[in-house]
Coordinates of C-alpha atoms and ligand atoms in Angstrom, one line a residue:
Chain G
X1 CA 26.5 166.0 2.9
X2 CA 27.8 162.3 2.5
X3 CA 31.0 162.6 4.4
X4 CA 28.9 163.5 7.6
X5 CA 26.3 160.9 7.2
X6 CA 28.9 158.5 6.9
X7 CA 31.0 160.0 9.8
X8 CA 27.8 159.6 12.2
X9 CA 27.1 155.8 11.2
X10 CA 30.7 154.9 11.4
X11 CA 30.8 156.5 14.9
X12 CA 27.1 155.1 15.7
X13 CA 28.6 151.3 14.4
X14 CA 31.6 151.9 16.5
X15 CA 30.1 152.7 19.6
X16 CA 27.8 149.7 20.0
X17 CA 31.1 147.6 18.6
X18 CA 33.0 148.8 21.3
X19 CA 30.6 147.6 23.9
X20 CA 29.6 144.8 22.3
X21 CA 29.4 142.3 25.6
X22 CA 26.5 144.8 26.6
X23 CA 25.2 145.5 23.1
X24 CA 25.7 142.3 20.7
X25 CA 26.4 139.2 22.6
X26 CA 23.6 139.6 25.2
X27 CA 20.6 139.6 23.1
X28 CA 21.9 136.5 21.4
X29 CA 22.3 134.6 24.2
X30 CA 19.1 135.4 25.8
X31 CA 17.3 134.8 22.3
X32 CA 18.9 131.7 21.9
X33 CA 17.6 130.5 25.1
X34 CA 14.3 131.6 24.5
X35 CA 14.0 129.5 21.2
X36 CA 15.2 126.6 22.7
X37 CA 13.5 126.1 25.8
X38 CA 10.2 127.4 24.6
X39 CA 10.7 126.0 20.9
X40 CA 12.8 123.0 21.3
X41 CA 11.8 121.3 25.0
X42 CA 8.2 122.6 25.1
X43 CA 7.5 123.0 21.5
X44 CA 6.5 119.3 21.2
X45 CA 4.0 119.6 23.6
X46 CA 2.4 122.8 22.4
X47 CA 2.0 121.0 18.9
X48 CA 1.9 122.3 15.3
X49 CA 0.7 126.2 14.7
X50 CA 0.0 127.6 11.2
X51 CA 0.9 124.3 9.6
X52 CA 4.2 124.1 11.0
X53 CA 5.7 122.9 14.3
X54 CA 6.1 125.5 16.9
X55 CA 9.8 125.9 17.0
X56 CA 10.0 126.6 13.4
X57 CA 6.9 128.5 13.9
X58 CA 8.7 131.0 16.6
X59 CA 12.0 131.6 15.2
X60 CA 10.7 134.5 12.9
X61 CA 8.9 136.0 15.7
X62 CA 12.2 136.3 18.5
X63 CA 14.7 137.3 15.7
X64 CA 12.1 140.2 14.7
X65 CA 11.8 141.1 18.7
X66 CA 15.5 141.1 18.8
X67 CA 15.8 143.4 15.8
X68 CA 13.1 145.5 17.3
X69 CA 14.6 145.7 20.7
X70 CA 18.0 146.6 19.4
X71 CA 17.0 149.0 17.0
X72 CA 15.4 150.9 19.7
X73 CA 17.9 150.6 22.2
X74 CA 20.4 151.8 20.1
X75 CA 18.9 154.9 19.0
X76 CA 17.4 155.8 22.2
X77 CA 20.5 155.3 24.4
X78 CA 22.9 156.8 21.8
X79 CA 21.1 159.8 21.1
X80 CA 19.8 160.5 24.8
X81 CA 23.9 160.2 26.0
X82 CA 24.8 162.6 23.1
X83 CA 22.5 164.8 24.8
X84 CA 23.5 163.9 28.2
X85 CA 27.3 164.4 27.8
X86 CA 26.5 167.4 25.3
X87 CA 28.1 165.7 22.7
X88 CA 25.4 166.5 20.6
X89 CA 27.2 169.7 20.4
X90 CA 29.6 168.8 17.9
X91 CA 26.8 168.4 15.5
X92 CA 24.6 171.5 16.4
X93 CA 27.7 173.5 15.7
X94 CA 28.8 171.9 12.2
X95 CA 26.8 172.5 9.3
X96 CA 25.3 169.0 9.0
X97 CA 21.6 169.2 7.9
X98 CA 18.5 167.8 10.5
X99 CA 17.9 165.4 8.0
X100 CA 21.5 163.9 8.0
X101 CA 21.6 163.6 11.7
X102 CA 18.1 161.6 11.7
X103 CA 19.3 159.5 9.1
X104 CA 22.7 158.5 10.7
X105 CA 21.0 157.8 13.9
X106 CA 18.7 155.5 12.1
X107 CA 21.1 154.1 10.3
X108 CA 23.3 153.1 13.5
X109 CA 20.1 151.5 14.5
X110 CA 19.6 149.5 11.8
X111 CA 23.1 148.5 12.1
X112 CA 22.5 147.3 15.6
X113 CA 19.3 145.3 14.6
X114 CA 21.1 143.7 11.8
X115 CA 24.0 142.6 13.8
X116 CA 22.2 141.3 16.5
X117 CA 19.3 139.6 14.3
X118 CA 22.0 138.0 12.1
X119 CA 24.0 137.1 15.4
X120 CA 20.7 135.2 16.5
X121 CA 20.1 133.7 13.5
X122 CA 23.4 132.3 13.2
X123 CA 23.4 130.9 16.6
X124 CA 19.5 129.5 15.7
X125 CA 20.8 127.7 12.8
X126 CA 23.6 126.2 15.0
X127 CA 21.1 124.1 16.4
X128 CA 18.0 124.4 14.4
X129 CA 17.5 122.8 10.9
X130 CA 15.6 125.6 8.9
X131 CA 15.6 127.6 5.8
X132 CA 14.0 131.0 4.8
X133 CA 11.6 130.8 2.0
X134 CA 11.8 134.5 0.6
X135 CA 14.9 136.1 1.3
X136 CA 13.7 139.3 -0.3
X137 CA 10.6 139.4 1.7
X138 CA 12.4 138.7 4.8
X139 CA 14.9 141.3 4.2
X140 CA 12.6 143.7 3.4
X141 CA 10.6 143.3 6.3
X142 CA 13.4 143.7 8.8
X143 CA 14.9 146.6 7.2
X144 CA 11.5 148.7 7.3
X145 CA 11.0 147.3 11.0
X146 CA 14.5 148.4 12.0
X147 CA 14.1 152.0 10.4
X148 CA 10.7 152.4 12.3
X149 CA 12.1 151.2 15.7
X150 CA 15.1 153.4 15.2
X151 CA 13.1 156.2 14.7
X152 CA 10.7 155.3 17.7
X153 CA 13.8 155.1 19.7
X154 CA 15.2 158.4 18.5
X155 CA 11.5 160.1 19.4
X156 CA 11.8 158.5 22.9
X157 CA 15.5 160.0 23.2
X158 CA 14.5 163.4 22.2
X159 CA 11.7 163.6 25.1
X160 CA 14.1 161.8 27.7
X161 CA 15.1 163.7 30.6
X162 CA 16.3 160.7 32.6
X163 CA 18.0 157.3 32.2
X164 CA 14.5 156.0 33.6
X165 CA 12.6 157.7 30.5
X166 CA 14.7 155.7 28.3
X167 CA 13.7 152.3 29.6
X168 CA 10.3 153.2 30.5
X169 CA 8.7 153.0 26.9
X170 CA 10.5 149.7 26.0
X171 CA 9.6 148.0 29.0
X172 CA 5.6 149.2 29.0
X173 CA 4.9 149.4 25.9
X174 CA 7.0 147.6 23.4
X175 CA 7.7 144.8 25.0
X176 CA 3.6 144.0 26.0
X177 CA 3.1 144.9 22.2
X178 CA 5.5 142.5 20.6
X179 CA 4.3 139.5 23.0
X180 CA 0.7 140.2 22.2
X181 CA 1.5 140.9 18.5
X182 CA 1.6 137.3 17.6
X183 CA 5.1 136.7 18.3
X184 CA 4.3 133.4 19.9
X185 CA 0.9 132.5 18.7
X186 CA -1.0 132.8 15.4
X187 CA -3.9 135.1 16.4
X188 CA -6.4 132.7 14.8
X189 CA -6.1 130.8 17.8
X190 CA -7.4 133.7 20.1
X191 CA -11.3 134.7 20.5
X192 CA -12.3 136.9 17.9
X193 CA -12.7 139.9 20.1
X194 CA -9.1 139.8 20.7
X195 CA -8.2 138.6 17.3
X196 CA -9.9 142.1 15.8
X197 CA -8.0 144.0 18.8
X198 CA -4.8 142.5 17.7
X199 CA -5.3 144.1 14.2
X200 CA -4.7 147.5 15.9
X201 CA -1.4 146.3 16.9
X202 CA 1.3 147.0 14.0
X203 CA 3.6 144.7 15.5
X204 CA 1.2 142.2 14.3
X205 CA 1.7 143.1 10.5
X206 CA 5.5 143.1 10.8
X207 CA 5.7 139.7 12.8
X208 CA 3.2 138.0 10.6
X209 CA 5.0 139.1 7.1
X210 CA 8.7 138.5 8.7
X211 CA 7.1 134.8 9.1
X212 CA 5.7 135.0 5.5
X213 CA 9.4 135.6 4.4
X214 CA 10.6 132.6 6.4
X215 CA 7.8 129.9 6.2
X216 CA 5.8 131.2 3.1
X217 CA 2.5 131.1 5.0
X218 CA 0.7 134.2 6.8
X219 CA -2.4 135.6 8.2
X220 CA -2.9 138.7 6.7
X221 CA -2.0 139.9 3.3
X222 CA 1.8 141.1 2.8
X223 CA 1.0 144.4 1.1
X224 CA -1.0 145.6 4.6
X225 CA 1.9 144.7 6.2
X226 CA 4.3 146.8 4.2
X227 CA 1.9 149.5 3.5
X228 CA 1.4 149.7 7.4
X229 CA 5.3 150.2 7.8
X230 CA 5.3 152.7 5.6
X231 CA 2.7 154.9 7.2
X232 CA 4.2 154.3 10.3
X233 CA 8.1 155.1 9.3
X234 CA 6.3 158.4 7.5
X235 CA 4.6 159.5 10.4
X236 CA 7.5 159.1 13.0
X237 CA 9.9 160.4 10.5
X238 CA 8.1 163.7 10.0
X239 CA 7.8 163.7 13.9
X240 CA 11.2 163.0 14.6
X241 CA 12.3 165.4 12.2
X242 CA 10.1 168.2 13.1
X243 CA 11.8 167.7 16.9
X244 CA 15.3 168.2 15.6
X245 CA 14.1 171.1 13.8
X246 CA 12.7 173.0 16.6
X247 CA 15.8 171.8 18.6
X248 CA 13.0 170.3 21.3
X249 CA 14.7 169.5 24.4
X250 CA 18.1 170.0 22.5
X251 CA 18.7 173.7 22.4
X252 CA 17.5 175.9 24.9
Chain A
X1 CA 38.5 196.6 8.6
X2 CA 35.9 194.3 7.1
X3 CA 33.6 193.4 10.3
X4 CA 33.8 189.5 11.2
X5 CA 30.9 189.5 13.6
X6 CA 28.0 192.1 14.0
X7 CA 25.5 191.3 16.5
X8 CA 22.3 193.6 16.6
X9 CA 19.6 194.0 19.0
X10 CA 20.2 190.3 20.5
X11 CA 17.7 189.4 23.2
X12 CA 17.6 185.8 24.9
X13 CA 14.7 185.1 27.0
X14 CA 15.5 181.4 28.7
X15 CA 12.0 179.2 29.1
X16 CA 12.3 179.6 32.7
X17 CA 11.3 183.8 32.0
X18 CA 15.1 184.7 32.4
X19 CA 16.1 187.6 30.5
X20 CA 19.9 186.5 29.7
X21 CA 20.8 189.1 27.1
X22 CA 18.9 192.4 26.8
X23 CA 19.5 193.8 23.1
X24 CA 22.9 193.7 23.1
X25 CA 24.8 195.4 20.1
X26 CA 28.6 194.3 19.1
X27 CA 30.8 194.3 16.3
X28 CA 34.5 192.4 15.9
X29 CA 36.4 193.6 13.1
X30 CA 38.1 190.8 11.1
X31 CA 41.6 190.0 12.5
X32 CA 40.7 191.4 15.9
X33 CA 41.6 189.8 19.3
X34 CA 38.7 190.3 21.3
X35 CA 37.9 190.0 24.8
X36 CA 34.2 189.6 26.0
X37 CA 34.4 190.2 29.9
X38 CA 31.5 189.9 32.3
X39 CA 30.8 188.5 36.2
X40 CA 29.5 185.0 36.5
X41 CA 25.7 184.8 34.7
X42 CA 26.4 187.9 32.8
X43 CA 25.3 186.4 29.6
X44 CA 28.8 185.5 27.6
X45 CA 27.7 181.8 27.2
X46 CA 24.5 182.5 26.0
X47 CA 25.8 185.1 23.5
X48 CA 28.3 182.2 22.3
X49 CA 25.6 179.6 22.2
X50 CA 23.2 181.8 20.0
X51 CA 26.3 182.6 17.9
X52 CA 27.5 178.9 17.6
X53 CA 23.8 177.8 16.7
X54 CA 23.7 175.9 20.3
X55 CA 20.6 178.3 21.4
X56 CA 17.6 179.6 19.9
X57 CA 17.6 183.3 20.1
X58 CA 14.5 185.5 20.9
X59 CA 15.2 188.1 18.5
X60 CA 17.9 190.0 17.1
X61 CA 20.2 189.5 14.3
X62 CA 23.9 187.9 13.6
X63 CA 26.1 188.4 10.8
X64 CA 29.5 186.6 10.1
X65 CA 31.5 188.0 7.3
X66 CA 28.4 189.3 5.9
X67 CA 26.3 186.2 6.0
X68 CA 23.3 186.4 7.6
X69 CA 22.8 183.8 10.3
X70 CA 19.1 183.1 9.6
X71 CA 19.4 182.6 6.1
X72 CA 22.7 181.4 5.6
X73 CA 23.3 179.0 8.6
X74 CA 25.8 176.7 7.3
X75 CA 27.9 178.8 5.6
X76 CA 28.3 181.3 9.2
X77 CA 28.9 177.5 10.8
X78 CA 31.8 176.7 8.4
X79 CA 33.3 180.5 9.4
X80 CA 33.3 179.5 13.1
X81 CA 35.3 177.2 15.6
X82 CA 34.0 176.9 19.0
X83 CA 36.0 176.2 22.4
X84 CA 32.9 175.6 24.9
X85 CA 33.2 176.6 28.3
X86 CA 31.7 172.8 29.3
X87 CA 33.2 169.7 28.1
X88 CA 31.2 168.6 25.2
X89 CA 32.7 165.5 23.9
X90 CA 31.7 162.1 24.6
X91 CA 34.1 161.0 26.9
X92 CA 34.4 157.4 25.6
X93 CA 35.3 158.2 22.2
X94 CA 39.0 158.1 21.4
X95 CA 40.6 161.5 21.2
X96 CA 41.7 161.1 17.5
X97 CA 38.6 160.3 16.4
X98 CA 36.7 163.0 18.2
X99 CA 38.7 165.5 16.1
X100 CA 38.4 163.2 12.9
X101 CA 34.4 162.9 13.6
X102 CA 34.1 166.7 14.1
X103 CA 36.0 167.3 10.7
X104 CA 33.6 164.7 9.2
X105 CA 30.6 166.8 10.4
X106 CA 32.0 169.7 8.5
X107 CA 32.4 167.7 5.2
X108 CA 35.8 166.9 5.2
X109 CA 37.0 163.3 4.7
X110 CA 39.4 161.5 7.1
X111 CA 42.2 161.3 4.7
X112 CA 41.9 165.0 4.5
X113 CA 41.4 166.0 8.2
X114 CA 44.0 163.3 9.6
X115 CA 47.3 165.4 8.7
X116 CA 45.8 168.4 10.7
X117 CA 44.5 166.5 13.5
X118 CA 48.1 165.5 14.1
X119 CA 49.7 168.8 13.7
X120 CA 47.1 169.8 16.0
X121 CA 47.4 166.9 18.8
X122 CA 51.0 167.7 18.8
X123 CA 50.6 171.2 19.3
X124 CA 48.4 170.4 22.1
X125 CA 50.9 167.8 23.5
X126 CA 48.1 165.1 23.1
X127 CA 49.6 163.2 20.0
X128 CA 51.0 160.2 22.5
X129 CA 47.5 159.7 24.0
X130 CA 45.7 160.1 20.7
X131 CA 44.3 156.5 21.3
X132 CA 43.0 157.1 24.6
X133 CA 39.6 157.8 25.6
X134 CA 38.6 161.4 26.3
X135 CA 37.8 160.5 29.9
X136 CA 41.0 159.5 30.7
X137 CA 42.4 163.1 30.5
X138 CA 43.0 165.8 32.8
X139 CA 41.2 168.6 33.1
X140 CA 43.3 170.8 31.1
X141 CA 44.2 168.2 28.6
X142 CA 40.2 168.2 27.9
X143 CA 40.4 171.9 27.5
X144 CA 43.3 171.4 24.9
X145 CA 41.5 168.9 23.0
X146 CA 38.5 171.4 23.1
X147 CA 40.6 173.7 21.4
X148 CA 42.2 171.2 18.9
X149 CA 38.6 170.5 17.9
X150 CA 37.6 173.9 17.3
X151 CA 40.2 174.3 14.9
X152 CA 40.1 170.9 13.0
X153 CA 37.8 172.9 10.3
X154 CA 40.4 175.7 10.0
X155 CA 37.8 178.3 10.6
X156 CA 37.7 182.1 10.3
X157 CA 36.8 183.1 13.7
X158 CA 37.6 181.3 16.4
X159 CA 35.4 181.6 20.0
X160 CA 36.9 180.7 23.0
X161 CA 34.7 180.5 26.3
X162 CA 37.3 180.8 29.4
X163 CA 39.8 178.7 27.5
X164 CA 42.5 178.6 30.5
X165 CA 39.9 177.6 33.2
X166 CA 41.9 175.1 35.1
X167 CA 45.0 175.2 32.6
X168 CA 48.3 175.0 34.4
X169 CA 50.7 178.0 34.2
X170 CA 53.1 176.5 31.6
X171 CA 50.3 175.3 29.2
X172 CA 48.7 178.7 29.5
X173 CA 51.6 180.6 28.4
X174 CA 52.0 178.2 25.5
X175 CA 48.4 178.8 24.6
X176 CA 48.5 182.1 24.7
X177 CA 51.3 182.1 22.2
X178 CA 49.7 179.7 20.2
X179 CA 46.5 181.8 19.9
X180 CA 48.8 185.0 19.4
X181 CA 50.4 183.0 16.4
X182 CA 47.1 182.3 14.8
X183 CA 46.0 185.8 15.4
X184 CA 48.7 187.2 13.6
X185 CA 48.0 184.4 10.9
X186 CA 44.5 186.1 10.5
X187 CA 42.4 184.9 12.7
X188 CA 39.8 186.4 14.3
X189 CA 39.7 185.4 18.1
X190 CA 36.9 186.3 20.8
X191 CA 37.7 185.3 24.0
X192 CA 35.8 185.1 27.3
X193 CA 37.8 184.9 30.5
X194 CA 37.8 185.9 34.0
X195 CA 41.7 186.1 34.3
X196 CA 41.5 190.0 33.5
X197 CA 45.4 190.1 32.7
X198 CA 44.9 187.3 30.3
X199 CA 42.3 189.7 28.3
X200 CA 44.7 192.7 28.8
X201 CA 48.1 190.9 27.6
X202 CA 46.2 189.4 24.4
X203 CA 43.4 191.6 23.2
X204 CA 43.0 194.7 21.6
X205 CA 39.4 195.5 21.6
X206 CA 36.9 194.8 24.7
X207 CA 33.4 194.8 25.5
X208 CA 31.9 194.2 29.0
X209 CA 28.4 192.6 29.6
X210 CA 26.8 193.1 32.7
X211 CA 23.3 191.6 33.6
X212 CA 22.7 191.0 29.7
X213 CA 23.7 194.4 28.7
X214 CA 26.8 195.3 26.8
X215 CA 28.2 198.8 29.4
X216 CA 31.4 199.4 27.6
X217 CA 33.0 198.8 24.3
X218 CA 36.5 200.0 23.4
X219 CA 39.7 199.2 22.8
X220 CA 41.7 197.8 25.4
X221 CA 44.4 200.9 25.2
X222 CA 41.8 203.1 25.4
X223 CA 39.9 201.3 28.1
X224 CA 43.2 201.4 30.3
X225 CA 43.8 205.1 29.4
X226 CA 40.4 206.0 31.4
X227 CA 42.0 204.5 34.6
X228 CA 43.1 207.6 36.5
X229 CA 44.3 205.7 39.8
X230 CA 46.9 202.8 40.4
X231 CA 48.0 201.3 43.8
X232 CA 50.9 200.1 44.1
X233 CA 52.8 198.1 46.8
X234 CA 56.2 198.9 47.9
X235 CA 58.7 196.8 49.5
X236 CA 61.9 197.6 51.1
X237 CA 64.5 194.7 52.1
X238 CA 65.0 196.8 55.4
X239 CA 62.7 197.3 58.4
X240 CA 60.8 200.5 57.3
X241 CA 61.7 203.5 59.7
X242 CA 58.7 204.2 62.0
X243 CA 58.0 207.4 60.7
X244 CA 58.0 208.4 56.8
X245 CA 57.1 212.2 56.4
X246 CA 56.1 212.4 52.8
X247 CA 53.3 214.7 51.1
X248 CA 51.1 211.6 50.0
X249 CA 49.2 208.9 51.8
X250 CA 50.8 206.2 52.5
X251 CA 49.4 202.8 53.8
X252 CA 51.5 200.7 56.0
X253 CA 51.2 196.8 55.3
X254 CA 53.9 195.1 57.3
X255 CA 57.1 196.3 58.6
X256 CA 58.4 195.9 54.9
X257 CA 55.9 197.1 52.6
X258 CA 53.3 199.9 52.3
X259 CA 50.9 200.9 50.0
X260 CA 50.6 204.0 47.9
X261 CA 48.0 205.3 45.3
X262 CA 49.5 207.2 42.0
X263 CA 46.9 209.8 41.0
X264 CA 47.2 212.7 38.6
X265 CA 50.0 214.9 39.9
X266 CA 51.9 212.3 41.5
X267 CA 54.4 209.8 39.5
X268 CA 56.8 207.1 40.3
X269 CA 59.8 209.4 39.7
X270 CA 58.3 211.8 42.5
X271 CA 57.6 209.3 45.0
X272 CA 61.1 207.4 44.8
X273 CA 62.6 210.9 45.0
X274 CA 60.7 211.6 48.1
X275 CA 61.2 208.2 49.8
X276 CA 64.7 208.3 49.3
X277 CA 65.2 211.5 51.2
X278 CA 63.5 210.0 54.2
X279 CA 66.2 207.0 53.9
X280 CA 63.7 204.5 52.5
X281 CA 65.2 202.1 50.1
X282 CA 62.8 200.4 47.6
X283 CA 63.4 197.2 46.3
X284 CA 60.4 196.0 44.6
X285 CA 57.0 197.6 43.5
X286 CA 54.0 195.5 42.5
X287 CA 50.1 196.2 41.6
X288 CA 48.5 195.6 44.4
X289 CA 45.5 195.1 41.8
X290 CA 45.5 194.4 38.2
X291 CA 44.6 197.4 36.5
X292 CA 41.9 196.4 34.7
X293 CA 40.5 194.5 37.5
X294 CA 39.8 198.0 39.2
X295 CA 38.0 199.7 36.4
X296 CA 36.0 196.2 35.8
X297 CA 34.4 196.1 39.4
X298 CA 33.8 199.7 38.6
X299 CA 31.8 199.2 35.6
X300 CA 29.9 196.2 36.7
X301 CA 28.9 198.0 39.9
X302 CA 30.7 195.6 42.1
X303 CA 33.4 197.9 43.5
Ligands
ATP401 N1 19.5 177.0 29.9 C1 19.1 177.9 30.7 N2 17.8 178.1 30.9 C2 17.7 179.1 32.1 N3 18.5 179.9 32.3 C3 19.8 180.0 31.9 C4 20.3 178.8 31.0 N4 21.5 178.7 30.7 C5 21.9 180.2 31.0 N5 21.0 180.8 31.9 C6 20.9 182.0 32.9 O1 21.3 182.7 31.8 C7 22.2 183.9 32.5 C8 23.3 184.3 31.7 O2 24.1 182.8 32.2 P1 25.2 182.7 31.0 O3 25.8 181.1 31.2 O4 25.4 183.4 29.7 O5 26.6 183.4 31.9 P2 28.3 183.7 31.6 O6 28.7 185.4 31.4 O7 28.7 182.7 30.8 O8 28.8 183.6 33.1 P3 29.8 182.4 33.8 O9 31.2 183.5 33.9 O10 29.4 182.0 34.9 O11 30.4 181.7 32.2 C9 22.5 183.1 33.9 O12 21.6 184.1 34.5 C10 22.0 181.9 33.8 O13 21.5 181.3 35.2
MG402 MG1 30.2 181.3 30.7

């Protein structure tokens, strides 16, 4: 069981490491540019937000966005490709339990999220002077968020029938949710209606809590954020497990 | 002989309502070299897919060395090694990794599977390519890679779905020899193929599937004994005489060769005697159709 898990995780890490030019490098470059342009150049004109200057305000959000996108991208691409080239059959013929398969792929997504998140963090700290207020909160939120979006990517991959299907959700659902989840702004600057609406966006809680870890201040309660994350992880894990067990789109 | 594989009343209806297996019953004894034959679309790959856990069955029961597939799924999976019909590895993965990962899925650590992988890759003449990506292999090499992968966890039952399709003559013969060695060491082997001479020379027992039904299950010897007729082509180095007066039917093919059909009451000795008397000297005899092929076509109604 442990050996099978380790095999899947190492295989997943090797997969994205082999193609680091596609998987690790670009997000580090783009987000660093993002930060420098929005935070560095334009930030001064925007002024302060949530008691800090704008550059420091958006760093956590941008890092978390990278984590979300990369954790998602890793499982969705990897599992879809395994279906596409039928190498998923290597797992299906072996006595690996569905939990182990799921856990293996999720760990791969978390590893990619971690690699890229750390990369962005390192690149940013090269230009900007900043410290993490509470490493424990930061890491917990990173971990839970990466798990959640790896699961979401996995479910997307199960349903995907073509390469288009693996980019629709990230582009049309994930990205707007991230942008509207308070990555660029503190929701207290929004009119009340939009503030209330934002509270239905789960990403808001993650960005907010992640920011708490970095800056030490937030809009909402940390326990709410963790609860939202755990609840969503639980729901998606059950769904993913069910899909895998029934062999939906995997076994004819 | 204990039973290695027992299939009872197995049915498979695909989502598109196509009924690929219509209640098939099959038994393969332990240590057997078993041929599963049938035309394209007969249901061979479907049956194998269900046995190996790649497809869901509609109904029926499968037992492997006494383990029930539904109840003891993992024990069953450990006992079987599959070499599938279609390539199903990640083409961007190095060859040795593919084997070691597969072993890992079976719970075998890398340090334990590495020596075995080396033996298998050497056997399959892929050792020098072990660090190459699978996509860089030729078609026949990819098949050998899948054979090596099927054996990495040392299964008791090896299932080969058209193992020699696209494999060159030399490698095919060495593959046959290797499979025979494995079989002699006690491995049960189940093979599908469209090369009937392959089935004839390797397998002891045989089942023929046709349109999702088992139309024949017997031993190879018994099956071949059923063949009452055999068509032979006789060739002479000299130009044949204009008239050959014999009391059996002959069909002239060209100026050096003709065809005869052996039936009961007519054997090759008699034929040669009568031909000599006519001044016809035969240098070569070959069979016009593989014996099994004729029978196969009869059984599947394609003749
Ligand atoms: N995924 C699928 N969905 C629907 N029908 C399928 C599917 N796979 C196979 N079939 C159908 O099931 C039947 C049996 O196919 P199968 O692949 O088992 O044949 P086979 O005996 O292996 O043939 P071949 O010698 O060509 O490999 C065929 O009619 C095929 O079209
Ligand atoms: Mg087939």
